[in-house]
Coordinates of C-alpha atoms in Angstrom, one line a residue:
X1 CA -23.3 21.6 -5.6
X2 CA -21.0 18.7 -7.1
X3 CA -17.5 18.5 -6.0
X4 CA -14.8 17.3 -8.9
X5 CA -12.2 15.2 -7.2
X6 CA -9.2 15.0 -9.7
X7 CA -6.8 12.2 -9.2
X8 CA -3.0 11.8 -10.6
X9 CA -3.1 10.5 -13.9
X10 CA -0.6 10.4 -16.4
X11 CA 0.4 12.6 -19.3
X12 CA 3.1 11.2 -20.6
X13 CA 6.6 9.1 -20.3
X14 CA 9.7 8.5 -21.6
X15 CA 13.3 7.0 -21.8
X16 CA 16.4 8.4 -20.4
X17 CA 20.0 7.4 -19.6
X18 CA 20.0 9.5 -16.3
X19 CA 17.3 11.7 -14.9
X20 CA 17.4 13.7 -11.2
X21 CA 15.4 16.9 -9.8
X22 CA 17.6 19.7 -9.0
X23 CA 15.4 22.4 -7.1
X24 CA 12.0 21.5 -8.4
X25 CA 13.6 21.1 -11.6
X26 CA 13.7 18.1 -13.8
X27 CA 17.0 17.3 -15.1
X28 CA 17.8 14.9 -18.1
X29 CA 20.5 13.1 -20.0
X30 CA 20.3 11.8 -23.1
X31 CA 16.4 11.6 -23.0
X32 CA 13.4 10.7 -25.3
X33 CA 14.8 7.7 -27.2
X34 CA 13.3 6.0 -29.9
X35 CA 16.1 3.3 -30.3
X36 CA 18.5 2.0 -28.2
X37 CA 21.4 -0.7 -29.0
X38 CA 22.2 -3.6 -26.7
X39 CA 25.1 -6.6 -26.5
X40 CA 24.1 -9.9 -28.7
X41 CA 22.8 -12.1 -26.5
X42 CA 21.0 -9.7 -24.3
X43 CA 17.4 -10.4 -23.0
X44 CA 17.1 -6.7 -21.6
X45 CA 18.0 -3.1 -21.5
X46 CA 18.9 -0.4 -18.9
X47 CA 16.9 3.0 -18.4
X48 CA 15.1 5.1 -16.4
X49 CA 11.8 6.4 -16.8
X50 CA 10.5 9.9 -16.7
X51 CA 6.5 9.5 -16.0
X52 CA 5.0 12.8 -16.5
X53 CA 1.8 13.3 -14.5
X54 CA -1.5 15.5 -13.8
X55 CA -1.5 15.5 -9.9
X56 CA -5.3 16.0 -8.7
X57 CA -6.2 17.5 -5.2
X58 CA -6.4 14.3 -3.8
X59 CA -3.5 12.3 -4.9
X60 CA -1.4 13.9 -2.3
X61 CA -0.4 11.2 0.5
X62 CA -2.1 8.6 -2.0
X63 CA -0.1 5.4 -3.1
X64 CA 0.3 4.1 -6.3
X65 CA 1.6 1.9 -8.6
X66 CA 3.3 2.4 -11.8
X67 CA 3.7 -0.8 -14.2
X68 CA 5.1 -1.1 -17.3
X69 CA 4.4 -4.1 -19.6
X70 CA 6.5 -5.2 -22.8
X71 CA 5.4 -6.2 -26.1
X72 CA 8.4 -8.0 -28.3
X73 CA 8.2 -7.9 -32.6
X74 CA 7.4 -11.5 -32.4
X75 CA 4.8 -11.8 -30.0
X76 CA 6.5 -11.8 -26.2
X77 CA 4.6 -9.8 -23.7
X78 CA 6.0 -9.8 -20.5
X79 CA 3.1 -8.5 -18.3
X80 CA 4.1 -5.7 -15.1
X81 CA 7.4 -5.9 -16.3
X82 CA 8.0 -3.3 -14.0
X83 CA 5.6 -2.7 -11.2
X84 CA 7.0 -0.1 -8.2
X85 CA 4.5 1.3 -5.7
X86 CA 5.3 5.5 -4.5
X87 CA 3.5 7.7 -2.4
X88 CA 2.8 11.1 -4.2
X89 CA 4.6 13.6 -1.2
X90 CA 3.7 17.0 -3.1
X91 CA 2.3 18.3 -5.8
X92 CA 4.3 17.3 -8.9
X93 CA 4.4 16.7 -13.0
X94 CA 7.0 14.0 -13.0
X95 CA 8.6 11.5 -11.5
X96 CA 11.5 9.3 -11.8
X97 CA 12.1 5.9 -11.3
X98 CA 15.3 4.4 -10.4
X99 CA 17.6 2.7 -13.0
X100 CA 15.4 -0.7 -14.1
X101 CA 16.3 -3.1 -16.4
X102 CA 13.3 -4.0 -19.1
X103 CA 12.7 -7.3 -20.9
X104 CA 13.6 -7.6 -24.8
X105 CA 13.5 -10.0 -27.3
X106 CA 17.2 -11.5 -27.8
X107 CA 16.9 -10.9 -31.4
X108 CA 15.8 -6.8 -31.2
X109 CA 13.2 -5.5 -33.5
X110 CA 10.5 -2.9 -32.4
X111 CA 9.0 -3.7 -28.8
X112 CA 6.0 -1.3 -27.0
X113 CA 6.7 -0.7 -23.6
X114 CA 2.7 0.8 -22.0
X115 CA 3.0 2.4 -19.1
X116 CA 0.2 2.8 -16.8
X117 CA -1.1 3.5 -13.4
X118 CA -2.8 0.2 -12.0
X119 CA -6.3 0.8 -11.7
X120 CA -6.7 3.4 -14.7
X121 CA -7.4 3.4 -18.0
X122 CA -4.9 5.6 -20.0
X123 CA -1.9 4.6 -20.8
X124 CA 1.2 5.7 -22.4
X125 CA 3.0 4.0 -25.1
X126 CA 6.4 3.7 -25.3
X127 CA 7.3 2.3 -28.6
X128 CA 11.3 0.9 -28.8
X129 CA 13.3 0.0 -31.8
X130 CA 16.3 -2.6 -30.0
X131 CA 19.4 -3.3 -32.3
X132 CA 21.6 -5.8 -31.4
X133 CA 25.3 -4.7 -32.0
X134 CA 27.4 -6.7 -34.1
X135 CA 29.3 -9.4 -32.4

């Protein structure tokens, strides 16, 4: 007889301006983006990010660690960007990561953001259209 062990992986991610749990509950502001305007000058942006996630039966009391990389219009890649360990307490679908501030290209365009568990294979991306406001 085989045993299946399923571990966390993840199923999806996205954007918001503010994101809490309420009772179990996911609770969202102003979510799913697809652009998002910033200050001339400004090398970055500030979000926070919803990872949505297939807990397996051994995840729970595992650590691990979430990292976003960035791909600019003109070629910038900032890898990990963002990479913040957790502990999986319970069984869940999504977690939340505390406001964070990603890297952009000064000028906007499209950037990719890929989010990814370190140590798997799937990733989510995140693709980002940056405007720069008038001046």
């Amino acid at each position: 007889m085989t045993t299946s062990i399923r571990r966390m992986h993840l199923t999806g991610a996205f954007f918001a301006n503010a994101a809490s749990e309420t009772n179990g509950m996911l609770e969202v502001s102003g979510g799913c983006w697809s652009s998002t305007t910033v200050p001339p000058g400004s090398t970055g942006f500030l979000t926070q990010l919803v990872l949505l996630a297939d807990v397996g039966d051994d995840s729970v009391g595992q650590e691990y660690v979430v990292c976003v990389d960035a791909n600019g219009p003109t070629g910038s890649r900032w890898t990990a960007a963002l990479s913040t360990p957790f502990v999986v307490t319970e069984f869940l679908v999504f977690m939340i990561t505390p406001q964070i501030m990603l890297p952009i290209e000064p000028a906007g365009g499209r950037h990719v953001y890929n989010v990814r568990i370190q140590g798997q294979h799937n990733q989510i991306d995140l693709p980002l259209q940056v405007n720069v406001a008038s001046g």
